[in-house]
mmCIF file of C-alpha atoms in Angstrom:
data_model
loop_
_atom_site.group_PDB
_atom_site.id
_atom_site.type_symbol
_atom_site.label_atom_id
_atom_site.label_comp_id
_atom_site.label_asym_id
_atom_site.label_seq_id
_atom_site.Cartn_x
_atom_site.Cartn_y
_atom_site.Cartn_z
ATOM 1 C CA SER W 18 -12.316 9.933 25.937
ATOM 2 C CA TYR W 19 -11.215 11.422 22.592
ATOM 3 C CA GLU W 20 -8.358 13.646 21.994
ATOM 4 C CA LEU W 21 -10.146 16.116 19.913
ATOM 5 C CA THR W 22 -13.284 17.709 21.191
ATOM 6 C CA GLN W 23 -16.576 18.109 18.980
ATOM 7 C CA PRO W 24 -20.229 19.440 19.942
ATOM 8 C CA PRO W 25 -22.188 16.680 20.308
ATOM 9 C CA SER W 26 -24.940 18.232 18.152
ATOM 10 C CA VAL W 27 -25.668 20.731 15.727
ATOM 11 C CA SER W 28 -28.800 21.750 14.110
ATOM 12 C CA VAL W 29 -29.855 24.022 11.643
ATOM 13 C CA SER W 30 -32.590 24.359 8.751
ATOM 14 C CA PRO W 31 -32.253 23.492 5.221
ATOM 15 C CA GLY W 32 -30.658 25.734 2.935
ATOM 16 C CA GLN W 33 -28.595 27.370 6.181
ATOM 17 C CA THR W 34 -25.230 26.992 6.959
ATOM 18 C CA ALA W 35 -23.755 24.370 9.324
ATOM 19 C CA ARG W 36 -20.579 24.901 11.110
ATOM 20 C CA ILE W 37 -18.658 22.064 13.034
ATOM 21 C CA THR W 38 -15.785 22.823 15.069
ATOM 22 C CA CYS W 39 -13.288 20.623 16.318
ATOM 23 C CA SER W 40 -10.370 21.413 18.787
ATOM 24 C CA GLY W 41 -7.076 19.516 20.183
ATOM 25 C CA ASP W 42 -3.198 20.301 20.438
ATOM 26 C CA ALA W 43 -2.741 18.128 17.586
ATOM 27 C CA LEU W 44 -4.478 19.985 15.183
ATOM 28 C CA SER W 45 -1.570 22.808 15.356
ATOM 29 C CA LYS W 46 0.876 20.309 14.047
ATOM 30 C CA GLN W 47 -1.220 17.941 11.775
ATOM 31 C CA TYR W 48 -3.732 18.012 9.103
ATOM 32 C CA ALA W 49 -7.334 17.353 9.678
ATOM 33 C CA TYR W 50 -9.735 15.215 8.089
ATOM 34 C CA TRP W 51 -13.473 14.830 8.220
ATOM 35 C CA TYR W 52 -15.584 11.842 7.855
ATOM 36 C CA GLN W 53 -19.320 11.558 7.269
ATOM 37 C CA GLN W 54 -21.412 8.768 8.340
ATOM 38 C CA LYS W 55 -25.214 7.761 7.977
ATOM 39 C CA PRO W 56 -27.094 5.567 9.941
ATOM 40 C CA GLY W 57 -25.964 1.982 9.059
ATOM 41 C CA GLN W 58 -23.134 2.773 6.773
ATOM 42 C CA ALA W 59 -19.331 3.047 6.691
ATOM 43 C CA PRO W 60 -17.362 6.404 7.181
ATOM 44 C CA VAL W 61 -17.062 8.885 3.952
ATOM 45 C CA LEU W 62 -14.136 11.088 3.596
ATOM 46 C CA VAL W 63 -15.536 14.579 2.731
ATOM 47 C CA ILE W 64 -12.400 16.845 3.792
ATOM 48 C CA TYR W 65 -9.215 16.276 3.468
ATOM 49 C CA LYS W 66 -5.460 18.066 4.498
ATOM 50 C CA ASP W 67 -7.932 20.746 6.305
ATOM 51 C CA SER W 68 -9.667 21.899 3.440
ATOM 52 C CA GLU W 69 -9.322 19.825 0.364
ATOM 53 C CA ARG W 70 -12.432 17.910 -0.890
ATOM 54 C CA PRO W 71 -12.262 14.514 -2.495
ATOM 55 C CA SER W 72 -13.679 14.429 -6.140
ATOM 56 C CA GLY W 73 -17.086 13.419 -5.764
ATOM 57 C CA ILE W 74 -18.218 15.468 -2.608
ATOM 58 C CA PRO W 75 -20.315 18.663 -3.283
ATOM 59 C CA GLU W 76 -18.453 22.012 -3.402
ATOM 60 C CA ARG W 77 -20.992 23.084 -0.391
ATOM 61 C CA PHE W 78 -18.580 21.336 1.786
ATOM 62 C CA SER W 79 -15.525 22.979 3.054
ATOM 63 C CA GLY W 80 -12.844 23.325 5.669
ATOM 64 C CA SER W 81 -10.491 25.509 7.182
ATOM 65 C CA SER W 82 -7.969 25.693 9.651
ATOM 66 C CA SER W 83 -6.658 27.912 12.759
ATOM 67 C CA GLY W 84 -4.672 27.164 15.623
ATOM 68 C CA THR W 85 -5.779 24.351 17.494
ATOM 69 C CA ALA W 86 -9.256 24.256 15.653
ATOM 70 C CA VAL W 87 -10.718 23.243 12.869
ATOM 71 C CA THR W 88 -14.240 24.039 11.076
ATOM 72 C CA LEU W 89 -16.353 22.117 8.792
ATOM 73 C CA THR W 90 -18.970 24.154 6.900
ATOM 74 C CA ILE W 91 -21.749 23.095 4.984
ATOM 75 C CA SER W 92 -23.018 25.828 3.143
ATOM 76 C CA GLY W 93 -26.985 25.512 1.670
ATOM 77 C CA VAL W 94 -27.420 22.396 3.904
ATOM 78 C CA GLN W 95 -29.704 19.729 2.342
ATOM 79 C CA ALA W 96 -31.610 16.866 4.390
ATOM 80 C CA GLU W 97 -29.342 14.308 2.746
ATOM 81 C CA ASP W 98 -26.481 15.898 4.838
ATOM 82 C CA GLU W 99 -28.178 14.720 8.101
ATOM 83 C CA ALA W 100 -25.418 12.365 9.490
ATOM 84 C CA ASP W 101 -22.929 12.230 12.080
ATOM 85 C CA TYR W 102 -19.417 13.593 11.540
ATOM 86 C CA TYR W 103 -15.883 12.837 12.712
ATOM 87 C CA CYS W 104 -13.219 14.968 12.810
ATOM 88 C CA GLN W 105 -9.739 13.023 12.788
ATOM 89 C CA SER W 106 -5.798 13.769 13.025
ATOM 90 C CA ALA W 107 -2.782 12.392 14.126
ATOM 91 C CA ASP W 108 0.022 12.805 16.830
ATOM 92 C CA ARG W 109 2.856 11.490 18.186
ATOM 93 C CA ILE W 110 5.002 10.567 21.095
ATOM 94 C CA GLY W 111 8.401 10.306 19.923
ATOM 95 C CA ALA W 112 8.645 8.362 16.858
ATOM 96 C CA TYR W 113 5.461 6.783 17.372
ATOM 97 C CA ARG W 114 2.658 8.450 15.569
ATOM 98 C CA TYR W 115 -1.143 7.657 15.927
ATOM 99 C CA VAL W 116 -4.377 8.379 14.825
ATOM 100 C CA VAL W 117 -7.052 10.508 17.031
ATOM 101 C CA PHE W 118 -10.781 11.140 16.385
ATOM 102 C CA GLY W 119 -13.073 13.296 17.661
ATOM 103 C CA GLY W 120 -16.254 12.342 19.716
ATOM 104 C CA GLY W 121 -18.477 13.136 16.417
ATOM 105 C CA THR W 122 -21.251 15.732 15.539
ATOM 106 C CA LYS W 123 -25.112 14.559 14.818
ATOM 107 C CA LEU W 124 -25.989 17.167 12.457
ATOM 108 C CA THR W 125 -29.932 17.180 12.665
ATOM 109 C CA VAL W 126 -31.369 18.939 9.385
ATOM 110 C CA LEU W 127 -34.686 20.637 11.016
ATOM 111 C CA GLN B 23 -12.820 1.601 -8.729
ATOM 112 C CA VAL B 24 -11.194 1.210 -5.174
ATOM 113 C CA GLN B 25 -13.453 -1.304 -2.836
ATOM 114 C CA LEU B 26 -12.931 -3.002 0.087
ATOM 115 C CA VAL B 27 -14.984 -5.630 0.868
ATOM 116 C CA GLN B 28 -14.887 -7.467 4.459
ATOM 117 C CA SER B 29 -15.993 -10.633 5.360
ATOM 118 C CA GLY B 30 -19.577 -11.329 7.324
ATOM 119 C CA ALA B 31 -20.753 -10.620 11.022
ATOM 120 C CA GLU B 32 -19.581 -13.294 13.618
ATOM 121 C CA VAL B 33 -20.612 -14.159 17.145
ATOM 122 C CA LYS B 34 -17.796 -14.975 19.278
ATOM 123 C CA LYS B 35 -17.425 -15.994 23.357
ATOM 124 C CA PRO B 36 -15.520 -14.139 25.961
ATOM 125 C CA GLY B 37 -11.701 -15.132 25.373
ATOM 126 C CA ALA B 38 -11.866 -16.459 22.015
ATOM 127 C CA SER B 39 -10.639 -14.703 18.843
ATOM 128 C CA VAL B 40 -11.870 -13.476 15.951
ATOM 129 C CA LYS B 41 -10.183 -13.173 12.281
ATOM 130 C CA VAL B 42 -11.697 -10.306 9.942
ATOM 131 C CA SER B 43 -10.668 -10.269 6.246
ATOM 132 C CA CYS B 44 -10.484 -7.115 3.657
ATOM 133 C CA LYS B 45 -10.260 -7.788 0.164
ATOM 134 C CA ALA B 46 -9.102 -4.770 -1.714
ATOM 135 C CA SER B 47 -9.668 -4.340 -5.368
ATOM 136 C CA GLY B 48 -9.425 -1.265 -7.959
ATOM 137 C CA TYR B 49 -5.740 -0.439 -6.997
ATOM 138 C CA THR B 50 -2.220 -1.866 -6.048
ATOM 139 C CA PHE B 51 -2.942 -3.204 -2.798
ATOM 140 C CA THR B 52 0.934 -3.151 -1.831
ATOM 141 C CA ALA B 53 1.055 0.601 -2.284
ATOM 142 C CA TYR B 54 -1.267 1.455 0.558
ATOM 143 C CA TYR B 55 -0.976 1.045 4.147
ATOM 144 C CA MET B 56 -4.369 -0.552 5.501
ATOM 145 C CA HIS B 57 -5.958 0.435 8.714
ATOM 146 C CA TRP B 58 -8.252 -0.722 11.327
ATOM 147 C CA VAL B 59 -10.860 1.133 12.551
ATOM 148 C CA ARG B 60 -13.767 -0.172 15.006
ATOM 149 C CA GLN B 61 -16.674 1.418 16.547
ATOM 150 C CA ALA B 62 -19.065 0.707 19.208
ATOM 151 C CA PRO B 63 -22.645 0.483 18.990
ATOM 152 C CA GLY B 64 -23.658 4.121 19.441
ATOM 153 C CA GLN B 65 -20.001 5.187 20.175
ATOM 154 C CA GLY B 66 -17.641 7.032 17.801
ATOM 155 C CA LEU B 67 -14.711 6.022 15.768
ATOM 156 C CA GLU B 68 -11.385 4.179 17.470
ATOM 157 C CA TRP B 69 -8.378 3.781 15.796
ATOM 158 C CA MET B 70 -6.847 0.201 15.994
ATOM 159 C CA GLY B 71 -3.526 0.306 13.825
ATOM 160 C CA TRP B 72 -1.985 -0.366 10.461
ATOM 161 C CA ILE B 73 -0.247 -3.220 8.215
ATOM 162 C CA ASN B 74 1.902 -2.197 5.591
ATOM 163 C CA PRO B 75 0.824 -4.381 2.833
ATOM 164 C CA ASN B 76 4.381 -4.454 1.157
ATOM 165 C CA THR B 77 6.507 -5.233 3.963
ATOM 166 C CA GLY B 78 3.969 -6.622 6.644
ATOM 167 C CA VAL B 79 5.315 -4.251 9.046
ATOM 168 C CA THR B 80 2.592 -3.447 11.538
ATOM 169 C CA ASN B 81 1.539 -0.585 14.072
ATOM 170 C CA PHE B 82 -0.730 -0.637 16.681
ATOM 171 C CA ALA B 83 -2.500 1.536 19.294
ATOM 172 C CA GLN B 84 -1.152 1.015 22.433
ATOM 173 C CA LYS B 85 -4.647 0.089 24.092
ATOM 174 C CA PHE B 86 -4.457 -3.108 21.624
ATOM 175 C CA GLN B 87 -0.889 -4.077 21.578
ATOM 176 C CA GLY B 88 -0.574 -7.425 22.585
ATOM 177 C CA ARG B 89 -4.194 -8.523 21.644
ATOM 178 C CA VAL B 90 -4.337 -7.785 17.960
ATOM 179 C CA THR B 91 -2.546 -9.078 14.803
ATOM 180 C CA MET B 92 -2.758 -7.737 11.448
ATOM 181 C CA THR B 93 -1.214 -9.608 8.428
ATOM 182 C CA ARG B 94 -2.137 -10.148 4.347
ATOM 183 C CA ASP B 95 -1.730 -12.144 1.557
ATOM 184 C CA THR B 96 -0.466 -10.399 -1.527
ATOM 185 C CA SER B 97 -1.551 -13.062 -3.815
ATOM 186 C CA ILE B 98 -5.296 -12.166 -2.778
ATOM 187 C CA SER B 99 -5.184 -8.502 -1.963
ATOM 188 C CA THR B 100 -6.256 -9.452 1.261
ATOM 189 C CA ALA B 101 -5.857 -7.761 4.643
ATOM 190 C CA TYR B 102 -6.161 -9.638 8.284
ATOM 191 C CA MET B 103 -7.047 -8.307 11.333
ATOM 192 C CA GLU B 104 -7.128 -10.836 14.308
ATOM 193 C CA LEU B 105 -8.182 -9.642 18.228
ATOM 194 C CA SER B 106 -7.711 -12.254 20.966
ATOM 195 C CA ARG B 107 -8.851 -12.860 24.387
ATOM 196 C CA LEU B 108 -12.256 -11.035 23.254
ATOM 197 C CA ARG B 109 -14.281 -9.433 26.147
ATOM 198 C CA TYR B 110 -17.921 -8.270 25.878
ATOM 199 C CA ASP B 111 -16.547 -4.464 25.317
ATOM 200 C CA ASP B 112 -14.900 -5.705 21.827
ATOM 201 C CA THR B 113 -18.489 -5.870 20.687
ATOM 202 C CA ALA B 114 -18.098 -3.515 17.739
ATOM 203 C CA VAL B 115 -18.443 -2.809 13.864
ATOM 204 C CA TYR B 116 -15.006 -3.303 12.520
ATOM 205 C CA TYR B 117 -13.742 -1.404 9.568
ATOM 206 C CA CYS B 118 -10.735 -1.916 7.144
ATOM 207 C CA ALA B 119 -9.621 1.776 5.655
ATOM 208 C CA LYS B 120 -6.838 2.515 3.195
ATOM 209 C CA ASP B 121 -4.459 5.003 3.758
ATOM 210 C CA GLY B 122 -4.983 8.198 1.827
ATOM 211 C CA ALA B 123 -0.959 8.212 0.186
ATOM 212 C CA VAL B 124 1.376 5.978 -0.554
ATOM 213 C CA VAL B 125 3.215 7.974 2.107
ATOM 214 C CA LEU B 126 1.644 7.043 5.502
ATOM 215 C CA LEU B 127 -0.623 9.816 5.651
ATOM 216 C CA LEU B 128 -2.676 8.550 8.749
ATOM 217 C CA SER B 129 -5.723 9.274 7.183
ATOM 218 C CA PHE B 130 -8.613 7.288 5.204
ATOM 219 C CA ASP B 131 -9.955 7.730 1.523
ATOM 220 C CA MET B 132 -11.745 4.315 1.774
ATOM 221 C CA TRP B 133 -13.560 2.030 3.930
ATOM 222 C CA GLY B 134 -14.657 -1.388 3.778
ATOM 223 C CA GLN B 135 -18.496 -2.120 4.658
ATOM 224 C CA GLY B 136 -17.890 -3.022 8.139
ATOM 225 C CA THR B 137 -18.018 -6.788 9.850
ATOM 226 C CA MET B 138 -19.949 -6.736 13.074
ATOM 227 C CA VAL B 139 -18.376 -8.682 15.808
ATOM 228 C CA THR B 140 -20.484 -9.552 18.917
ATOM 229 C CA VAL B 141 -18.941 -11.090 21.857
ATOM 230 C CA SER B 142 -21.497 -12.910 23.722
ATOM 231 C CA SER B 143 -21.825 -16.016 26.014
#
């Protein structure tokens, strides 16, 4: 099981807005990160520290945070955005810090 | 540009060990923690632990403690992950991933291409 909860799938038509949510207690204390993974490829960071976008990532990708949930928003979805998306954060037990992932969301562009 | 290049696919028998390498280039290898993450076929991502390439200090996910070793060779900017006592459910793609900041951020801004490890008798 995963410490962060994501919907297994989201479907949108090209040009529409896709929103992928991720929830978990760790998110109220730590930043969230989002990764895009296309079939047969390594993950790519698309959002860091809840809402920052790495260089080279299109502006249509954005992130937001509220309490114990975060959202990845893809505005004007394109066919090339079809992929699995994973949220990630960190948690701790005392001084021991560890990484937590969501189970992933498959984005289908209809 | 920053690049992580991993060693090739491996097939191992149950009970054996596997050692995967990850050669870094395009940045100061000793300045950023290196993580290992695995992904079983059709499944999600699972964090295994990190190594501080500067000091050699490691920290592992509790699930892997006692079975995983992470080392590095700073002379060739390469990190290694060795998993012992392999089981069938260790079959997965293993990724190295560079931490996102010089102060441990526990996030990954660059990933290797992945190494497929198959455990089969």
